[in-house]
């Protein structure tokens, strides 16, 4: 019997704290809100961006970490909208806390619709990484993560931060590299709103962590860059 | 407004409630001003009073507003209670079963809104059937008994149990009775706490609820049963319930069922190993921590009154589905 009484990880948190907690677990309302949001996103990307996804067959069963180049707010939405079934429901975008969880309404939208988890720049503690790793493995989640740490202002892919390797080290969880094309042109950091334009998402073969963290970080960046070259 | 306050008992209860809140605010204000309480206790008292100031209009308002409002409020309360229960037990992770419980809760409250007693009663076994089969297509027999058991328990408590409170609104004279139950369970808690503190003595069930005493429990029965029986005498005058022995049964039933509901939630919390069911109500914990007493009081009182007097007798039935 694998069923046991196990309270929600966020039980006892006040409503506002719960939205901003890495321990937040969704109920029926959260699942329905996120499903509706992803449906709207798919419609939006089909109509305004003619989104083309290749390599879906590379996606393993959850848990896994989806990484990509980051040049636009559209990136996380493209990845979330492209996941289907259980992987889509398990997907959590790791998002900048200052940007998405600053206000109460913003936090509610980020938590319920986007299903984001806040990462506070410069304030991430060892306990946060531990909680993220624990949930990734035990709750069989899918994380959407941009290892560059911030949106590229030029559209060129930057260096990868070491957090990705710290997150998956020792877990055996696969990292799936992706390349998003056209998002920076459609909605660069300098623009207030997106404009229509063709989007392409290429999903590569999953990577398992081998060697030291620096080597793995470099391997992940190379895998994303290789997808860019495979146009 | 004149309809809402047509019965004198309604006026008494609402007036007494407002007076108690005003008195409590004055007392806490005096204690704060004279520095007779520690700052942390003072903050706790103000938080509790603040929560009551929000809760009471949400509890009493819909009852005064009318039948549909009462049933709608009970439905929201039932869903909120189930949410806390599901998150505390982990049942919320089983989304198919959780959705089935929500459907069952909505159906029971719809039956109350429709004033269709046959469907209302039929939904209890039908819900069990639904919950028993809902997760079978997932082909995951591991933990089947535990999760279906939890789902049935939750449906009966928050669906069937609380829906009785809403169903009472099908009686034209429901307001004083529902208001009496809402306020009597709160009085019951206060009486148990006060008598326990004043008299002390042996614990009631220390492993289940370490702070409850036998003296508090018996004191609550005496205080609550007396108040409920006295108000019940005005409420049920001229009916079989108006006889003194039935009024005593009524009063004792409210107190005992209220305390058992409280102990039932304590058992659930001890089993899981948590202190509160949530943190929505500052100073109280979760919604279930506040409304646990109603879970058993509502069906117990409903069937006593239904048996002796009748509820909604002669009123139009199947208001939505027709065919009545």
Coordinates of C-alpha atoms in Angstrom, one line a residue:
Chain A
X1 CA 0.0 0.0 0.0
X2 CA 1.7 3.2 -1.1
X3 CA -1.1 5.6 0.1
X4 CA -0.5 7.3 3.4
X5 CA -1.8 10.4 5.2
X6 CA 0.5 13.1 4.0
X7 CA -0.7 16.7 4.4
X8 CA 0.0 19.3 1.7
X9 CA 3.5 20.6 2.0
X10 CA 2.1 24.1 2.3
X11 CA -0.4 23.3 5.1
X12 CA -0.6 26.0 7.7
X13 CA 0.8 28.8 5.5
X14 CA -1.2 32.0 5.4
X15 CA -2.7 32.5 1.9
X16 CA -0.2 35.1 0.7
X17 CA 2.8 33.2 2.0
X18 CA 1.4 30.0 0.3
X19 CA 1.4 31.7 -3.1
X20 CA 5.1 32.6 -2.8
X21 CA 6.1 29.3 -1.2
X22 CA 8.2 26.6 -3.0
X23 CA 6.1 24.1 -1.0
X24 CA 2.9 25.2 -2.7
X25 CA 0.8 22.2 -3.9
X26 CA -2.1 22.7 -6.1
X27 CA -5.7 21.6 -5.6
X28 CA -8.5 21.2 -8.1
X29 CA -8.9 24.9 -8.6
X30 CA -5.2 25.4 -9.3
X31 CA -5.1 22.5 -11.8
X32 CA -8.2 23.8 -13.6
X33 CA -6.9 27.4 -13.7
X34 CA -3.6 26.3 -15.1
X35 CA -5.2 23.9 -17.7
X36 CA -7.4 26.8 -18.9
X37 CA -4.4 29.1 -19.1
X38 CA -2.4 26.6 -21.1
X39 CA -5.3 26.1 -23.4
X40 CA -5.5 29.8 -24.0
X41 CA -1.7 29.9 -24.6
X42 CA -1.9 27.2 -27.2
X43 CA -4.7 29.1 -29.0
X44 CA -2.7 32.4 -28.8
X45 CA 0.5 30.8 -30.1
X46 CA -1.3 29.0 -32.9
X47 CA -3.1 32.2 -34.0
X48 CA -0.5 34.9 -33.5
X49 CA 2.8 33.0 -33.7
X50 CA 2.1 29.8 -35.8
X51 CA 4.1 27.9 -33.2
X52 CA 5.9 24.9 -34.6
X53 CA 7.2 22.3 -32.2
X54 CA 9.6 19.5 -33.2
X55 CA 11.2 16.8 -31.1
X56 CA 8.3 16.1 -28.7
X57 CA 9.3 12.4 -28.9
X58 CA 12.4 13.3 -26.9
X59 CA 10.4 14.2 -23.8
X60 CA 10.9 11.5 -21.1
X61 CA 8.3 10.7 -18.4
X62 CA 8.3 13.2 -15.5
X63 CA 10.3 14.1 -13.5
X64 CA 12.6 16.1 -15.8
X65 CA 14.0 19.7 -16.2
X66 CA 13.3 21.6 -19.4
X67 CA 15.9 24.2 -20.2
X68 CA 16.1 26.7 -23.1
X69 CA 17.7 29.9 -24.3
X70 CA 16.0 32.9 -22.8
X71 CA 15.4 36.1 -24.7
X72 CA 11.8 36.9 -24.0
X73 CA 8.9 36.5 -21.5
X74 CA 7.3 34.3 -24.2
X75 CA 9.9 31.6 -23.6
X76 CA 8.3 30.0 -20.4
X77 CA 4.9 30.3 -22.0
X78 CA 6.0 28.5 -25.1
X79 CA 7.5 25.7 -23.1
X80 CA 4.5 25.4 -20.8
X81 CA 2.1 25.4 -23.7
X82 CA 4.0 22.7 -25.6
X83 CA 3.9 20.1 -22.8
X84 CA 0.9 17.8 -23.0
X85 CA -0.9 15.5 -20.5
X86 CA 0.7 14.6 -17.2
X87 CA 4.0 16.5 -18.1
X88 CA 1.9 19.7 -18.7
X89 CA 0.1 19.4 -15.4
X90 CA 3.3 18.7 -13.6
X91 CA 5.2 21.7 -15.2
X92 CA 6.3 24.5 -12.9
X93 CA 8.2 27.5 -14.3
X94 CA 11.0 28.7 -12.0
X95 CA 10.5 32.4 -12.3
X96 CA 12.1 35.6 -10.9
X97 CA 10.3 36.3 -7.6
X98 CA 10.9 40.1 -7.9
X99 CA 9.2 40.2 -11.3
X100 CA 6.3 37.8 -11.0
X101 CA 5.6 37.6 -7.2
X102 CA 6.0 41.2 -6.2
X103 CA 2.3 42.1 -5.8
X104 CA -0.5 40.0 -4.4
X105 CA -2.4 39.9 -7.7
X106 CA 0.8 39.1 -9.6
X107 CA 1.6 36.3 -7.2
X108 CA -1.9 34.9 -7.5
X109 CA -1.7 34.9 -11.3
X110 CA 1.8 33.5 -11.4
X111 CA 0.9 30.8 -8.9
X112 CA -2.5 29.8 -10.3
X113 CA -2.3 30.4 -14.0
X114 CA 1.4 30.1 -14.9
X115 CA 2.1 27.6 -12.0
X116 CA 5.4 29.4 -11.4
X117 CA 7.7 29.0 -8.4
X118 CA 9.6 32.1 -7.2
X119 CA 13.4 32.2 -7.3
X120 CA 14.6 35.4 -5.5
X121 CA 17.8 36.7 -7.2
X122 CA 20.7 36.8 -4.8
X123 CA 18.6 35.4 -1.9
X124 CA 18.3 31.7 -2.9
X125 CA 19.3 29.6 0.1
X126 CA 20.5 26.1 0.5
X127 CA 17.1 25.1 1.8
X128 CA 15.4 26.4 -1.3
X129 CA 17.5 24.2 -3.6
X130 CA 16.9 21.3 -1.3
X131 CA 13.1 21.9 -1.4
X132 CA 13.2 22.2 -5.2
X133 CA 15.2 18.9 -5.5
X134 CA 12.9 17.1 -3.1
X135 CA 9.8 18.1 -4.9
X136 CA 11.3 17.4 -8.3
X137 CA 11.9 13.8 -7.3
X138 CA 9.2 13.0 -4.8
X139 CA 6.3 14.8 -6.5
X140 CA 7.6 13.9 -10.0
X141 CA 7.5 17.5 -11.3
X142 CA 8.7 19.1 -14.5
X143 CA 10.7 22.3 -14.0
X144 CA 11.0 24.9 -16.7
X145 CA 14.3 26.6 -16.2
X146 CA 16.4 29.2 -18.0
X147 CA 20.0 28.6 -16.9
X148 CA 21.1 32.0 -18.2
X149 CA 19.3 33.4 -15.2
X150 CA 17.8 36.4 -17.1
X151 CA 16.6 37.4 -20.5
X152 CA 19.2 38.1 -23.1
X153 CA 19.0 41.8 -24.2
X154 CA 20.7 41.0 -27.5
X155 CA 19.1 37.7 -28.4
X156 CA 22.4 35.9 -28.1
X157 CA 22.6 33.1 -25.6
X158 CA 24.6 34.0 -22.5
X159 CA 26.5 31.9 -20.1
X160 CA 24.7 29.3 -18.0
X161 CA 24.6 29.7 -14.2
X162 CA 25.6 26.8 -11.9
X163 CA 22.2 26.5 -10.3
X164 CA 21.0 23.9 -12.9
X165 CA 23.7 21.4 -12.0
X166 CA 23.2 22.0 -8.3
X167 CA 19.5 21.3 -8.8
X168 CA 19.8 17.9 -10.6
X169 CA 23.1 16.6 -9.1
X170 CA 22.6 13.2 -7.5
X171 CA 18.9 13.0 -8.4
X172 CA 19.3 11.1 -11.7
X173 CA 16.7 13.5 -13.2
X174 CA 17.1 14.2 -16.9
X175 CA 17.6 17.6 -18.4
X176 CA 15.9 18.3 -21.7
X177 CA 17.5 21.0 -23.8
X178 CA 15.3 23.2 -26.0
X179 CA 15.9 26.0 -28.5
X180 CA 13.3 28.7 -28.9
X181 CA 13.5 30.7 -32.1
X182 CA 11.6 33.9 -32.8
X183 CA 10.6 34.7 -29.3
X184 CA 13.2 37.5 -28.8
X185 CA 12.1 39.1 -32.1
X186 CA 8.5 38.9 -31.1
X187 CA 8.8 40.2 -27.6
X188 CA 12.3 41.4 -26.6
X189 CA 13.0 42.8 -23.1
X190 CA 12.9 46.3 -24.6
X191 CA 9.2 46.0 -25.8
X192 CA 6.2 46.5 -23.6
X193 CA 3.9 44.0 -25.5
X194 CA 4.6 41.2 -27.9
X195 CA 4.0 41.4 -31.6
X196 CA 3.0 38.5 -33.9
X197 CA 5.8 36.5 -35.5
X198 CA 6.7 32.9 -36.3
X199 CA 7.9 30.8 -33.3
X200 CA 9.8 27.5 -33.4
X201 CA 10.6 25.2 -30.5
X202 CA 13.1 22.4 -31.0
X203 CA 13.3 19.8 -28.2
X204 CA 16.5 17.9 -28.0
X205 CA 17.5 14.5 -26.5
X206 CA 17.6 14.3 -22.7
X207 CA 20.9 14.6 -20.9
X208 CA 21.9 12.8 -17.7
X209 CA 24.4 14.4 -15.3
X210 CA 27.8 12.9 -15.7
X211 CA 31.1 14.3 -14.6
X212 CA 31.4 17.4 -12.4
X213 CA 29.0 20.3 -12.3
X214 CA 31.0 22.6 -14.4
X215 CA 31.3 20.0 -17.2
X216 CA 27.6 19.3 -17.0
X217 CA 26.7 22.9 -17.2
X218 CA 28.9 23.3 -20.3
X219 CA 27.4 20.2 -21.8
X220 CA 23.8 21.5 -21.3
X221 CA 24.8 24.8 -22.9
X222 CA 26.4 23.0 -25.8
X223 CA 23.3 20.9 -26.3
X224 CA 21.0 24.0 -26.4
X225 CA 23.5 25.7 -28.8
X226 CA 23.5 22.6 -31.0
X227 CA 19.7 22.8 -31.4
X228 CA 20.1 26.4 -32.5
X229 CA 22.5 25.3 -35.2
X230 CA 20.2 22.5 -36.3
X231 CA 17.8 25.0 -38.1
Chain B
X1 CA -36.0 43.2 6.3
X2 CA -39.4 42.7 8.1
X3 CA -39.5 39.1 6.8
X4 CA -35.9 38.4 8.0
X5 CA -36.7 39.6 11.5
X6 CA -40.4 38.4 11.6
X7 CA -39.7 35.9 14.4
X8 CA -38.9 37.4 17.8
X9 CA -36.2 34.7 18.4
X10 CA -34.4 36.0 15.3
X11 CA -34.3 39.5 16.8
X12 CA -33.1 38.1 20.2
X13 CA -30.3 36.1 18.7
X14 CA -29.0 38.8 16.4
X15 CA -29.2 41.4 19.1
X16 CA -27.5 39.1 21.6
X17 CA -24.7 38.4 19.1
X18 CA -24.1 42.0 18.4
X19 CA -24.1 42.8 22.2
X20 CA -21.6 40.0 22.9
X21 CA -19.2 41.2 20.2
X22 CA -19.5 44.8 21.4
X23 CA -19.0 43.6 25.0
X24 CA -16.0 41.6 24.0
X25 CA -14.5 44.6 22.2
X26 CA -15.1 46.8 25.2
X27 CA -13.5 44.2 27.5
X28 CA -10.5 43.6 25.4
X29 CA -10.1 47.4 24.9
X30 CA -10.2 47.9 28.7
X31 CA -7.7 45.1 29.3
X32 CA -5.4 46.6 26.6
X33 CA -5.7 50.1 28.0
X34 CA -5.0 49.1 31.5
X35 CA -2.1 46.8 30.5
X36 CA -3.6 43.8 32.3
X37 CA -2.8 41.3 29.5
X38 CA 0.5 40.4 27.9
X39 CA 1.1 42.0 24.5
X40 CA 1.0 38.5 22.7
X41 CA -2.3 37.6 24.4
X42 CA -3.7 41.0 23.6
X43 CA -2.8 40.6 20.0
X44 CA -4.3 37.1 20.0
X45 CA -7.6 38.5 21.5
X46 CA -7.8 41.3 18.9
X47 CA -7.1 38.8 16.1
X48 CA -9.9 36.5 17.3
X49 CA -12.3 39.3 17.7
X50 CA -11.4 40.6 14.2
X51 CA -12.0 37.2 12.7
X52 CA -15.4 37.0 14.4
X53 CA -16.3 40.5 13.1
X54 CA -15.7 39.2 9.6
X55 CA -17.2 35.7 10.2
X56 CA -20.4 36.7 11.9
X57 CA -21.8 38.8 9.0
X58 CA -20.8 36.0 6.6
X59 CA -22.6 33.5 8.8
X60 CA -25.7 35.4 9.9
X61 CA -26.1 37.6 6.7
X62 CA -27.1 34.8 4.3
X63 CA -29.5 33.2 6.8
X64 CA -31.3 36.6 7.2
X65 CA -31.1 37.2 3.4
X66 CA -33.2 34.2 2.4
X67 CA -33.4 30.5 1.5
X68 CA -31.2 30.6 -1.6
X69 CA -28.5 32.7 0.1
X70 CA -28.5 30.2 3.1
X71 CA -28.0 27.2 0.8
X72 CA -25.4 29.0 -1.3
X73 CA -23.4 29.9 1.9
X74 CA -23.7 26.3 3.2
X75 CA -22.4 25.1 -0.2
X76 CA -19.4 27.5 0.0
X77 CA -18.7 26.4 3.6
X78 CA -18.9 22.7 2.6
X79 CA -16.4 23.2 -0.2
X80 CA -14.1 25.2 2.0
X81 CA -14.2 22.6 4.7
X82 CA -13.6 19.8 2.2
X83 CA -10.6 21.7 0.7
X84 CA -9.0 21.9 4.2
X85 CA -9.7 18.3 4.9
X86 CA -8.4 17.1 1.6
X87 CA -5.2 19.1 2.0
X88 CA -4.7 17.9 5.5
X89 CA -5.2 14.2 4.6
X90 CA -3.4 14.4 1.2
X91 CA -6.6 13.3 -0.6
X92 CA -6.4 16.4 -2.8
X93 CA -3.6 14.7 -4.7
X94 CA -6.1 12.2 -5.9
X95 CA -7.8 14.5 -8.3
X96 CA -10.4 12.2 -9.7
X97 CA -11.7 11.3 -6.3
X98 CA -11.5 14.9 -5.1
X99 CA -13.5 16.0 -8.2
X100 CA -16.1 13.2 -7.4
X101 CA -16.4 14.5 -3.8
X102 CA -17.0 18.0 -5.1
X103 CA -19.7 16.8 -7.5
X104 CA -21.3 14.9 -4.6
X105 CA -21.2 18.0 -2.4
X106 CA -22.7 20.2 -5.1
X107 CA -25.4 17.6 -5.9
X108 CA -26.5 17.4 -2.2
X109 CA -26.8 21.1 -1.9
X110 CA -28.6 21.2 -5.2
X111 CA -31.1 18.7 -3.8
X112 CA -31.6 21.1 -0.9
X113 CA -32.0 24.1 -3.2
X114 CA -34.5 22.0 -5.2
X115 CA -36.4 21.0 -2.0
X116 CA -36.3 17.4 -3.3
X117 CA -36.0 15.3 -0.1
X118 CA -36.1 12.0 -2.0
X119 CA -33.0 12.9 -4.1
X120 CA -31.3 14.5 -1.0
X121 CA -31.6 11.2 0.9
X122 CA -30.8 9.0 -2.2
X123 CA -27.6 11.0 -2.8
X124 CA -25.9 9.5 0.3
X125 CA -25.7 5.9 -1.0
X126 CA -25.4 7.1 -4.6
X127 CA -22.4 9.2 -3.6
X128 CA -20.7 6.2 -1.9
X129 CA -21.3 4.2 -5.2
X130 CA -19.8 7.1 -7.2
X131 CA -16.7 7.3 -5.0
X132 CA -16.3 3.6 -4.9
X133 CA -16.0 3.4 -8.7
X134 CA -14.5 6.8 -9.6
X135 CA -10.9 5.9 -9.3
X136 CA -11.1 2.3 -10.6
X137 CA -10.5 3.3 -14.3
X138 CA -7.1 4.6 -13.2
X139 CA -6.0 1.0 -12.6
X140 CA -4.2 1.8 -9.4
X141 CA -5.5 -0.5 -6.7
X142 CA -2.7 0.4 -4.3
X143 CA -4.2 2.5 -1.5
X144 CA -7.8 2.0 -2.9
X145 CA -9.4 1.4 0.5
X146 CA -7.7 4.3 2.2
X147 CA -8.4 6.9 -0.4
X148 CA -12.0 5.8 -1.0
X149 CA -12.6 5.6 2.8
X150 CA -11.3 9.2 3.1
X151 CA -13.4 10.4 0.2
X152 CA -16.6 8.8 1.6
X153 CA -15.9 10.2 5.1
X154 CA -15.3 13.7 3.7
X155 CA -18.5 13.5 1.5
X156 CA -20.6 12.4 4.4
X157 CA -19.3 15.1 6.8
X158 CA -19.1 18.1 4.5
X159 CA -21.6 17.1 1.9
X160 CA -24.4 15.2 3.6
X161 CA -23.8 16.6 7.1
X162 CA -23.6 20.3 6.3
X163 CA -26.3 20.2 3.6
X164 CA -28.8 19.4 6.3
X165 CA -28.2 23.0 7.6
X166 CA -29.1 24.3 4.1
X167 CA -32.1 22.0 3.8
X168 CA -33.6 23.5 6.9
X169 CA -34.0 26.8 4.9
X170 CA -36.8 25.1 3.0
X171 CA -39.0 25.7 6.0
X172 CA -40.5 29.2 6.0
X173 CA -39.6 29.6 9.7
X174 CA -36.0 28.4 9.3
X175 CA -34.2 31.6 10.3
X176 CA -34.5 31.4 14.1
X177 CA -33.6 27.7 14.1
X178 CA -30.5 28.0 11.9
X179 CA -29.4 31.1 13.7
X180 CA -29.8 29.3 17.0
X181 CA -27.6 26.4 15.9
X182 CA -24.9 28.7 14.5
X183 CA -24.7 30.7 17.7
X184 CA -25.3 27.8 20.1
X185 CA -22.3 25.9 18.9
X186 CA -20.1 29.0 19.4
X187 CA -21.7 29.3 22.9
X188 CA -20.9 25.6 23.5
X189 CA -17.2 26.2 22.7
X190 CA -17.0 29.3 25.0
X191 CA -18.9 27.5 27.8
X192 CA -16.6 24.5 27.7
X193 CA -13.5 26.7 27.7
X194 CA -14.8 28.9 30.5
X195 CA -16.1 26.1 32.8
X196 CA -12.9 24.1 32.2
X197 CA -10.8 27.1 33.2
X198 CA -12.9 28.0 36.2
X199 CA -13.5 24.5 37.6
X200 CA -10.5 22.5 36.3
X201 CA -10.2 18.8 37.2
X202 CA -9.4 15.7 35.2
X203 CA -8.9 15.8 31.4
X204 CA -11.7 14.5 29.2
X205 CA -9.7 12.7 26.5
X206 CA -6.1 13.8 26.9
X207 CA -4.7 11.9 23.9
X208 CA -7.3 13.3 21.6
X209 CA -7.6 16.9 22.9
X210 CA -5.2 17.7 25.8
X211 CA -6.9 21.0 26.9
X212 CA -10.4 19.7 27.4
X213 CA -11.6 18.8 30.8
X214 CA -14.6 16.7 32.1
X215 CA -15.8 19.8 34.0
X216 CA -15.7 21.9 30.9
X217 CA -17.6 19.3 28.9
X218 CA -20.3 18.9 31.5
X219 CA -20.5 22.7 32.1
X220 CA -21.0 23.2 28.4
X221 CA -23.8 20.7 28.3
X222 CA -25.5 22.5 31.2
X223 CA -25.1 26.0 29.8
X224 CA -25.8 25.2 26.2
X225 CA -28.7 22.8 26.8
X226 CA -30.3 25.4 29.1
X227 CA -30.0 28.3 26.7
X228 CA -31.1 26.2 23.7
X229 CA -34.0 24.6 25.6
X230 CA -35.2 28.1 26.7
X231 CA -35.0 29.6 23.3
X232 CA -36.4 26.4 21.8
X233 CA -39.5 26.8 24.1
X234 CA -40.2 30.1 22.3
X235 CA -39.4 28.6 18.9
X236 CA -41.4 25.4 19.1
X237 CA -44.3 26.5 21.3
X238 CA -47.5 24.6 20.3
X239 CA -45.6 21.8 18.5
X240 CA -44.6 18.4 19.9
X241 CA -41.0 19.8 20.2
X242 CA -42.4 22.3 22.7
X243 CA -42.7 19.6 25.4
X244 CA -40.1 20.1 28.1
X245 CA -38.5 16.7 27.7
X246 CA -38.0 17.2 24.0
X247 CA -36.6 20.6 24.6
X248 CA -34.1 19.1 27.0
X249 CA -33.2 16.4 24.4
X250 CA -32.8 19.2 21.8
X251 CA -30.5 21.2 24.1
X252 CA -28.4 18.3 25.1
X253 CA -28.2 17.1 21.5
X254 CA -26.8 20.4 20.3
X255 CA -24.2 20.5 23.1
X256 CA -23.1 16.8 22.9
X257 CA -23.1 16.7 19.0
X258 CA -21.2 19.9 19.0
X259 CA -18.5 18.6 21.4
X260 CA -18.3 15.3 19.5
X261 CA -17.8 17.2 16.2
X262 CA -15.0 19.1 17.9
X263 CA -13.4 15.9 19.2
X264 CA -13.8 14.2 15.9
X265 CA -11.8 16.9 14.2
X266 CA -9.2 16.7 17.0
X267 CA -8.9 12.9 16.3
X268 CA -8.3 13.7 12.6
X269 CA -5.7 16.2 13.4
X270 CA -3.9 14.0 16.0
X271 CA -3.9 11.1 13.6
X272 CA -2.3 13.3 10.9
X273 CA 0.0 15.0 13.4
X274 CA -1.1 18.6 12.7
X275 CA -2.3 21.4 15.0
X276 CA -4.6 23.4 12.8
X277 CA -6.4 22.5 9.6
X278 CA -5.4 25.8 7.9
X279 CA -4.5 29.4 8.5
X280 CA -7.3 31.2 6.8
X281 CA -8.8 32.7 10.0
X282 CA -6.3 34.6 12.1
X283 CA -6.5 33.4 15.7
X284 CA -8.7 30.4 14.9
X285 CA -6.7 28.4 12.4
X286 CA -8.7 26.9 9.5
X287 CA -12.3 27.1 8.6
X288 CA -12.8 23.6 9.9
X289 CA -11.3 24.5 13.2
X290 CA -14.1 27.0 13.6
X291 CA -17.0 25.1 12.1
X292 CA -16.2 21.5 13.3
X293 CA -19.1 21.5 15.8
X294 CA -21.7 22.1 13.1
X295 CA -20.8 18.9 11.2
X296 CA -22.7 16.6 13.5
X297 CA -25.2 19.2 15.0
X298 CA -26.8 19.9 11.6
X299 CA -27.9 16.4 10.7
X300 CA -28.7 15.4 14.3
X301 CA -31.0 18.4 14.9
X302 CA -32.5 18.2 11.4
X303 CA -33.7 14.7 11.9
X304 CA -35.0 15.4 15.4
X305 CA -37.0 18.4 14.2
X306 CA -38.0 16.6 11.0
X307 CA -39.3 13.6 13.0
X308 CA -41.2 15.6 15.6
X309 CA -42.4 18.7 13.7
X310 CA -41.4 18.4 10.1
X311 CA -39.3 20.7 8.0
X312 CA -40.8 22.5 5.1
X313 CA -44.1 20.6 5.4
X314 CA -46.6 21.8 2.7
X315 CA -44.0 23.8 0.8
X316 CA -43.6 23.5 -2.9
X317 CA -41.1 20.7 -3.8
X318 CA -38.7 20.1 -6.7
X319 CA -38.6 23.9 -7.4
X320 CA -36.0 23.5 -10.2
X321 CA -36.4 20.1 -11.6
X322 CA -40.2 20.3 -11.5
X323 CA -42.4 17.2 -11.2
X324 CA -43.4 17.9 -7.6

